[in-house]
JSON list of C-alpha atoms in Angstrom, two decimals:
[
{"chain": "A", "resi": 1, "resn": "UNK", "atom": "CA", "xyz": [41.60, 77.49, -15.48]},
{"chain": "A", "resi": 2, "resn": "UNK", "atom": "CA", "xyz": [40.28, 79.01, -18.50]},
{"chain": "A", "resi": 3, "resn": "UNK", "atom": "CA", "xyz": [42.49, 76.89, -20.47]},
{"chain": "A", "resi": 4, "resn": "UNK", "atom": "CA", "xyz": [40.60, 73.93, -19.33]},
{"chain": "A", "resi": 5, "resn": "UNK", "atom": "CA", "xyz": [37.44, 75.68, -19.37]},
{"chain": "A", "resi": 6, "resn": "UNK", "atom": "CA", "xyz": [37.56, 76.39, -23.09]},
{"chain": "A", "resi": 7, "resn": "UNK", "atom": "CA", "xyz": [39.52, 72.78, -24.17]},
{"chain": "A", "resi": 8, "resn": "UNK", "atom": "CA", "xyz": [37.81, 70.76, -21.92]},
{"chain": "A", "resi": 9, "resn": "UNK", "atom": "CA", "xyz": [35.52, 69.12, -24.22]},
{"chain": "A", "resi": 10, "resn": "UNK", "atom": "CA", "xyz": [38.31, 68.47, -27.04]},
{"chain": "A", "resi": 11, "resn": "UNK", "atom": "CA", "xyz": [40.62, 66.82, -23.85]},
{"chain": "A", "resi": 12, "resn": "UNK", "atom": "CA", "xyz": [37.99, 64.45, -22.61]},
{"chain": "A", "resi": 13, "resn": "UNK", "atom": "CA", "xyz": [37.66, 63.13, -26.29]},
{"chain": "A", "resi": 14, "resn": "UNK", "atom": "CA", "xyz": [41.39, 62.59, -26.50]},
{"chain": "A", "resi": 15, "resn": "UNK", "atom": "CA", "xyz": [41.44, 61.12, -22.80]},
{"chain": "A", "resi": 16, "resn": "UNK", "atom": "CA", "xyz": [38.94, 58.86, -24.07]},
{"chain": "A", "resi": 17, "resn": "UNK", "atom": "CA", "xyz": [40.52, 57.99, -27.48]},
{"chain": "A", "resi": 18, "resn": "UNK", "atom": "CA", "xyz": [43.75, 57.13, -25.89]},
{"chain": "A", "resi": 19, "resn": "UNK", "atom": "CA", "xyz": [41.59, 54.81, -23.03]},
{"chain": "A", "resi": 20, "resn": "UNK", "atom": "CA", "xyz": [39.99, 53.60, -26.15]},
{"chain": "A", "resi": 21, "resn": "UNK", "atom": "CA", "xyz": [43.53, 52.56, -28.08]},
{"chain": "A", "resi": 22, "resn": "UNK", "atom": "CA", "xyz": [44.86, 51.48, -25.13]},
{"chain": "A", "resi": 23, "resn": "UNK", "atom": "CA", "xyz": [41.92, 48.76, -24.85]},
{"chain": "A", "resi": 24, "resn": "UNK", "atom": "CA", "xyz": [42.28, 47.74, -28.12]},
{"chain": "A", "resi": 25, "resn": "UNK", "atom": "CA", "xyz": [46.17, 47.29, -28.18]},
{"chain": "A", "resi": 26, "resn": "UNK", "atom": "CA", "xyz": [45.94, 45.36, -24.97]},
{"chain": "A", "resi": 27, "resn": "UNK", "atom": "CA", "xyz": [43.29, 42.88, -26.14]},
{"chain": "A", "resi": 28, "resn": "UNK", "atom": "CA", "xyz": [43.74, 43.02, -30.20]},
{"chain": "A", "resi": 29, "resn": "UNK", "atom": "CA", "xyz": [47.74, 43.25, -30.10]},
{"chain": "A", "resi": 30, "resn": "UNK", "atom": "CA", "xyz": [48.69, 41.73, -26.70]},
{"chain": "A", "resi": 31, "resn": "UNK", "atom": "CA", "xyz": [46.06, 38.78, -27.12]},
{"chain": "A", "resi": 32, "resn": "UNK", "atom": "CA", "xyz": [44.88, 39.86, -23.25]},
{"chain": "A", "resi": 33, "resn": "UNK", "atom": "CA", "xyz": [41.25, 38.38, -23.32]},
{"chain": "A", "resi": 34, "resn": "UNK", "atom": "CA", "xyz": [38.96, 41.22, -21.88]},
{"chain": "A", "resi": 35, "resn": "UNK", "atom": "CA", "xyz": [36.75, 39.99, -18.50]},
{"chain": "A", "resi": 36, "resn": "UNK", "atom": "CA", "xyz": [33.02, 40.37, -18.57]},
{"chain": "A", "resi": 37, "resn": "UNK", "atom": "CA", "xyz": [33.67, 43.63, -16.49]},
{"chain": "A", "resi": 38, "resn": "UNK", "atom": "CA", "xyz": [36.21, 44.84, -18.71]},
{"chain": "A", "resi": 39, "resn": "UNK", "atom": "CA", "xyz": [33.94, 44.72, -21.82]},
{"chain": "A", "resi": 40, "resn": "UNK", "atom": "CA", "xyz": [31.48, 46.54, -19.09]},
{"chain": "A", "resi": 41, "resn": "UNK", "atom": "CA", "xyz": [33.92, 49.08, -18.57]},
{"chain": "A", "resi": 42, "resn": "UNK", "atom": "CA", "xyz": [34.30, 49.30, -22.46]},
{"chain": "A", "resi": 43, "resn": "UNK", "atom": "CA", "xyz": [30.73, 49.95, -23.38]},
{"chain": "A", "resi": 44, "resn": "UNK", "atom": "CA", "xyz": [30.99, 52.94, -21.21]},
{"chain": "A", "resi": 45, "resn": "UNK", "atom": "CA", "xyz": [34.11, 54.38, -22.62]},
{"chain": "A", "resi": 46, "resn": "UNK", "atom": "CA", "xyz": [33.72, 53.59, -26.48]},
{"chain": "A", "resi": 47, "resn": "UNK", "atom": "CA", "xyz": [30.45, 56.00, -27.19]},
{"chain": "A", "resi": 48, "resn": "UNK", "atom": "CA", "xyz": [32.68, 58.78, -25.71]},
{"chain": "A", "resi": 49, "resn": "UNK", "atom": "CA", "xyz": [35.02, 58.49, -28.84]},
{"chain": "A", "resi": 50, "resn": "UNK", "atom": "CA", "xyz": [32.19, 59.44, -31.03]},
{"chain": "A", "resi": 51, "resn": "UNK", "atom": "CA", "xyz": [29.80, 61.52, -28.58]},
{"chain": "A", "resi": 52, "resn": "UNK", "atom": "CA", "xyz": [32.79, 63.91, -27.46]},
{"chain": "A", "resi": 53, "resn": "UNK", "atom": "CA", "xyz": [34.62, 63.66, -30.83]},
{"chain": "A", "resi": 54, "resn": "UNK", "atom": "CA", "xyz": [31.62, 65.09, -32.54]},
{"chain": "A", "resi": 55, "resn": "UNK", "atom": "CA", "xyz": [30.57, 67.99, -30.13]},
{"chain": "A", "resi": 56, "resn": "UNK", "atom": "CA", "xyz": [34.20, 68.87, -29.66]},
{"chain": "A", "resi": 57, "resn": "UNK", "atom": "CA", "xyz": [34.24, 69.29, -33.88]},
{"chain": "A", "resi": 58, "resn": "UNK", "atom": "CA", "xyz": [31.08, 71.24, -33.59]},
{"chain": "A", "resi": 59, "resn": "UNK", "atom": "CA", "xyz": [31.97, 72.98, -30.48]},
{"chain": "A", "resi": 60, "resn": "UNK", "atom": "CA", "xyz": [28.61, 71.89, -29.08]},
{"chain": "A", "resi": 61, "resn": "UNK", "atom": "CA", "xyz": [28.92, 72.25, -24.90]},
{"chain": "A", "resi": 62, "resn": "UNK", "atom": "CA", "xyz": [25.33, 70.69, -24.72]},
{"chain": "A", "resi": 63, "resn": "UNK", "atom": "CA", "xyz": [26.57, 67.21, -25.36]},
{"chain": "A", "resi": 64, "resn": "UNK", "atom": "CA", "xyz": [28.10, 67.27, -22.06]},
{"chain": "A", "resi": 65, "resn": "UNK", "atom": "CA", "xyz": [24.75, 66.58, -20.14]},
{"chain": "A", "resi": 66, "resn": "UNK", "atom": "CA", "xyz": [24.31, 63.50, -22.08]},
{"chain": "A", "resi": 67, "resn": "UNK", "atom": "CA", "xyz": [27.82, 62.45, -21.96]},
{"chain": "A", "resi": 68, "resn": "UNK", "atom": "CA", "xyz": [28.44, 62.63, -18.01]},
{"chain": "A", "resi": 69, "resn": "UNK", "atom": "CA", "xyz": [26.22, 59.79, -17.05]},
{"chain": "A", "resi": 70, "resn": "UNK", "atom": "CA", "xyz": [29.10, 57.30, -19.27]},
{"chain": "A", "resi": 71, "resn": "UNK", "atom": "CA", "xyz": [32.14, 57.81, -16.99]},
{"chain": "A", "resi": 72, "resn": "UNK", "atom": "CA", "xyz": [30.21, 57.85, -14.16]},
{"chain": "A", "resi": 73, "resn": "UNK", "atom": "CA", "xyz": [28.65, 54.35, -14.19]},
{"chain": "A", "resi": 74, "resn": "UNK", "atom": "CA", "xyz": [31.91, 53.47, -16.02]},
{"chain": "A", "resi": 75, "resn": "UNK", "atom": "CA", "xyz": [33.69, 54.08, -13.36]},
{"chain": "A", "resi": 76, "resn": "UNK", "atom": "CA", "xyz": [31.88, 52.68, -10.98]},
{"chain": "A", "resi": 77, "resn": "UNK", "atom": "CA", "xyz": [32.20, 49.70, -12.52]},
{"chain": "A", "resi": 78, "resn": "UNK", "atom": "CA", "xyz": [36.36, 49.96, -12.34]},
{"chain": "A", "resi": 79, "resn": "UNK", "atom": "CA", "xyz": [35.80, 50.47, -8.83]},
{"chain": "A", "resi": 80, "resn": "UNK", "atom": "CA", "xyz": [34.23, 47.31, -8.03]},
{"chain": "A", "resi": 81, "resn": "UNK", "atom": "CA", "xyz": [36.73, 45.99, -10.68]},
{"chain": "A", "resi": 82, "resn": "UNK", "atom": "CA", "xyz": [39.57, 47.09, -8.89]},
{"chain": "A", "resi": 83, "resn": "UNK", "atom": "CA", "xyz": [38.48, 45.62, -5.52]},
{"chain": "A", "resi": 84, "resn": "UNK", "atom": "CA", "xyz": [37.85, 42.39, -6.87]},
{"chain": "A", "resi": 85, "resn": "UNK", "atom": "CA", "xyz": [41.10, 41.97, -8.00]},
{"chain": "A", "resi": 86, "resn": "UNK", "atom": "CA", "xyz": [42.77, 44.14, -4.97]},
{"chain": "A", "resi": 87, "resn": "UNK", "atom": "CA", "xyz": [40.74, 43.02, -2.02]},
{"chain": "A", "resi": 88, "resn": "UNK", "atom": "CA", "xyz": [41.28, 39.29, -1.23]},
{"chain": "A", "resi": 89, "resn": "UNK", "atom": "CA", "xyz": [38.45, 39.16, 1.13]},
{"chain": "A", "resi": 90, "resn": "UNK", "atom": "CA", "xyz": [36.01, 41.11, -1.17]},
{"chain": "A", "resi": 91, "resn": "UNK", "atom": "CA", "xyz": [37.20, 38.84, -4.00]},
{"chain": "A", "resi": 92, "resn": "UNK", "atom": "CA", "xyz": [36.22, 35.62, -2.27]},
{"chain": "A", "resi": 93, "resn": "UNK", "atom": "CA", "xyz": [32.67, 37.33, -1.03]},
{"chain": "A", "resi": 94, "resn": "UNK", "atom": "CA", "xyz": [32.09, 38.02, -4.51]},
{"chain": "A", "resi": 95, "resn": "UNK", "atom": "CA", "xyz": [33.42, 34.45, -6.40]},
{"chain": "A", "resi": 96, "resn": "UNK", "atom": "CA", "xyz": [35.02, 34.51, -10.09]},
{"chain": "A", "resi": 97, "resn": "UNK", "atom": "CA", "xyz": [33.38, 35.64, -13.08]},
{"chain": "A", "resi": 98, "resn": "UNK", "atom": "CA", "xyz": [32.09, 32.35, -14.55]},
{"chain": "A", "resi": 99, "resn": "UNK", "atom": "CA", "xyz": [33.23, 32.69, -18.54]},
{"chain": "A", "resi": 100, "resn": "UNK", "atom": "CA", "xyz": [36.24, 33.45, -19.84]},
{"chain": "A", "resi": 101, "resn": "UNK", "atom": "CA", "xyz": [39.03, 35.23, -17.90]},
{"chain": "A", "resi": 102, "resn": "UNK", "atom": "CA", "xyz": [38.03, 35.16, -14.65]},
{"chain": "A", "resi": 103, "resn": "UNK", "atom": "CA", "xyz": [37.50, 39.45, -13.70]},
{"chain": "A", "resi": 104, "resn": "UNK", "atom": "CA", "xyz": [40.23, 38.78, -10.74]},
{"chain": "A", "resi": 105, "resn": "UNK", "atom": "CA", "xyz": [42.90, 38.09, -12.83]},
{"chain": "A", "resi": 106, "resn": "UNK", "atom": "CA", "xyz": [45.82, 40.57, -13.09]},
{"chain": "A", "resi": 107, "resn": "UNK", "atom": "CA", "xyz": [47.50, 41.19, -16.54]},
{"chain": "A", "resi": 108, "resn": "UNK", "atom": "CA", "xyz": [49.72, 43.93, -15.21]},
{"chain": "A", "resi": 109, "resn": "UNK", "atom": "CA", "xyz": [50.12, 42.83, -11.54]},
{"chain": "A", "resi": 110, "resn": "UNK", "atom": "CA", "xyz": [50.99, 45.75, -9.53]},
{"chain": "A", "resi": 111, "resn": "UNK", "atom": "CA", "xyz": [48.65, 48.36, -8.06]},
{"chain": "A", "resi": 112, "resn": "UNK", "atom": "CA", "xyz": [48.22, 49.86, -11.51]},
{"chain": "A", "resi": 113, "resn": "UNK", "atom": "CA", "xyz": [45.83, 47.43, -13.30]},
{"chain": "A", "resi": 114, "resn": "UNK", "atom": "CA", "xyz": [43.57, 47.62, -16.24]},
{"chain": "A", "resi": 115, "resn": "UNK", "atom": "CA", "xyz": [40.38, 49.08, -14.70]},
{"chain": "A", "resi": 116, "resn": "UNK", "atom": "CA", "xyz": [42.73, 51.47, -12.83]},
{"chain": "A", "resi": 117, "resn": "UNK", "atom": "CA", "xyz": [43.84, 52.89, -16.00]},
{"chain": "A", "resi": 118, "resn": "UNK", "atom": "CA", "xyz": [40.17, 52.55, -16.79]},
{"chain": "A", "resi": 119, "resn": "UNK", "atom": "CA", "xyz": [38.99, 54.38, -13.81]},
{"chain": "A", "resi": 120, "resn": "UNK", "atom": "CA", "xyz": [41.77, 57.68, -13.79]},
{"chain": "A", "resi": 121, "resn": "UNK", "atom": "CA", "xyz": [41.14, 57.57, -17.67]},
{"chain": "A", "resi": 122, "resn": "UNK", "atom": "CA", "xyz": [36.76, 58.10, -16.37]},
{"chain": "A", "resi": 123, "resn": "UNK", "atom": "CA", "xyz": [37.49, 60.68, -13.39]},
{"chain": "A", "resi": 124, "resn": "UNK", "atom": "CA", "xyz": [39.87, 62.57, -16.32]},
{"chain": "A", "resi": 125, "resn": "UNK", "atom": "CA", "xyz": [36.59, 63.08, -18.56]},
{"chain": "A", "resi": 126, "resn": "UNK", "atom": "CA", "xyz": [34.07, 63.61, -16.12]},
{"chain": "A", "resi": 127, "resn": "UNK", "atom": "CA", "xyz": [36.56, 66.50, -14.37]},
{"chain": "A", "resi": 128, "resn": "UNK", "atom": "CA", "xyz": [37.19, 67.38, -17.78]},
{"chain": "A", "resi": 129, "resn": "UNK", "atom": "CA", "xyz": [33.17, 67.65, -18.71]},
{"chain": "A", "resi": 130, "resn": "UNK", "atom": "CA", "xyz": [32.39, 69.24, -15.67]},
{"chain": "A", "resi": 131, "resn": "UNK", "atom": "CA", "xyz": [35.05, 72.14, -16.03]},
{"chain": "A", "resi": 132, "resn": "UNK", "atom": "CA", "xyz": [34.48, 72.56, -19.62]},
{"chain": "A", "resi": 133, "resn": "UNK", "atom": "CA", "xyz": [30.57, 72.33, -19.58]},
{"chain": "A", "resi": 134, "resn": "UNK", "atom": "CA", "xyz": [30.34, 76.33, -19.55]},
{"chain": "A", "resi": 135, "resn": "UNK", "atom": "CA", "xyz": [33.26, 77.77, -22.13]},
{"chain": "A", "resi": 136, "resn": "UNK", "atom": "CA", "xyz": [33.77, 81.29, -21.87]}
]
């Protein structure tokens, strides 16, 4: 536990640079066109590069206050994300996204989907943050 509690900060900012290359490949190398609640998803995660990056370089633990509110809406959002596209009857309640790739739509079509990764990548950091926010 005191492994975690002293690397903490420097794992959530490699949890969320590898969530943040993954998005990239997957839209900029695959050609999958992001839905409106995937670019959601990405506002939340993106910041954390740079927010977690930096205090993990400067070893600064206060950061962590700030930084917990971004997974946590973030994954909310792949939550509903994940029932829209897993839950048939939430899914019609709800209707399509109306631009682009509709937010239903399953590149990976299995149980592990896009804002899954999204959302085990966001409960990663925030357990993360929340062991690492006092180091010893």
């Amino acid at each position: 536990m005191s492994f975690f509690r002293r690397y903490g900060l420097y794992m959530a900012w490699i949890v969320a640079l590898v969530a943040t290359a993954g998005s990239l490949y997957m839209s900029e190398i695959l050609l999958w066109e992001p839905c409106k609640l995937c670019w959601l998803q990405r506002i939340f995660m993106y910041p954390l590069v740079l927010l977690l990056g930096i205090a993990a370089y400067r070893n600064d633990h206060s950061i962590i206050v700030y930084a917990l509110p971004f997974p946590i809406i973030g994954g909310g959002i792949s939550i509903y994300h994940y029932l829209l596209q897993k839950v048939e009857s939430f899914a019609l309640k709800m209707g399509p996204c109306k631009v682009g790739v509709p937010c239903n739509f399953d590149y990976l079509e299995g149980w592990l989907t896009i804002p899954m990764l999204a959302l085990i990548a966001f409960i990663l950091i925030i357990l993360l943050l929340v062991v690492g926010r006092k180091p010893e």
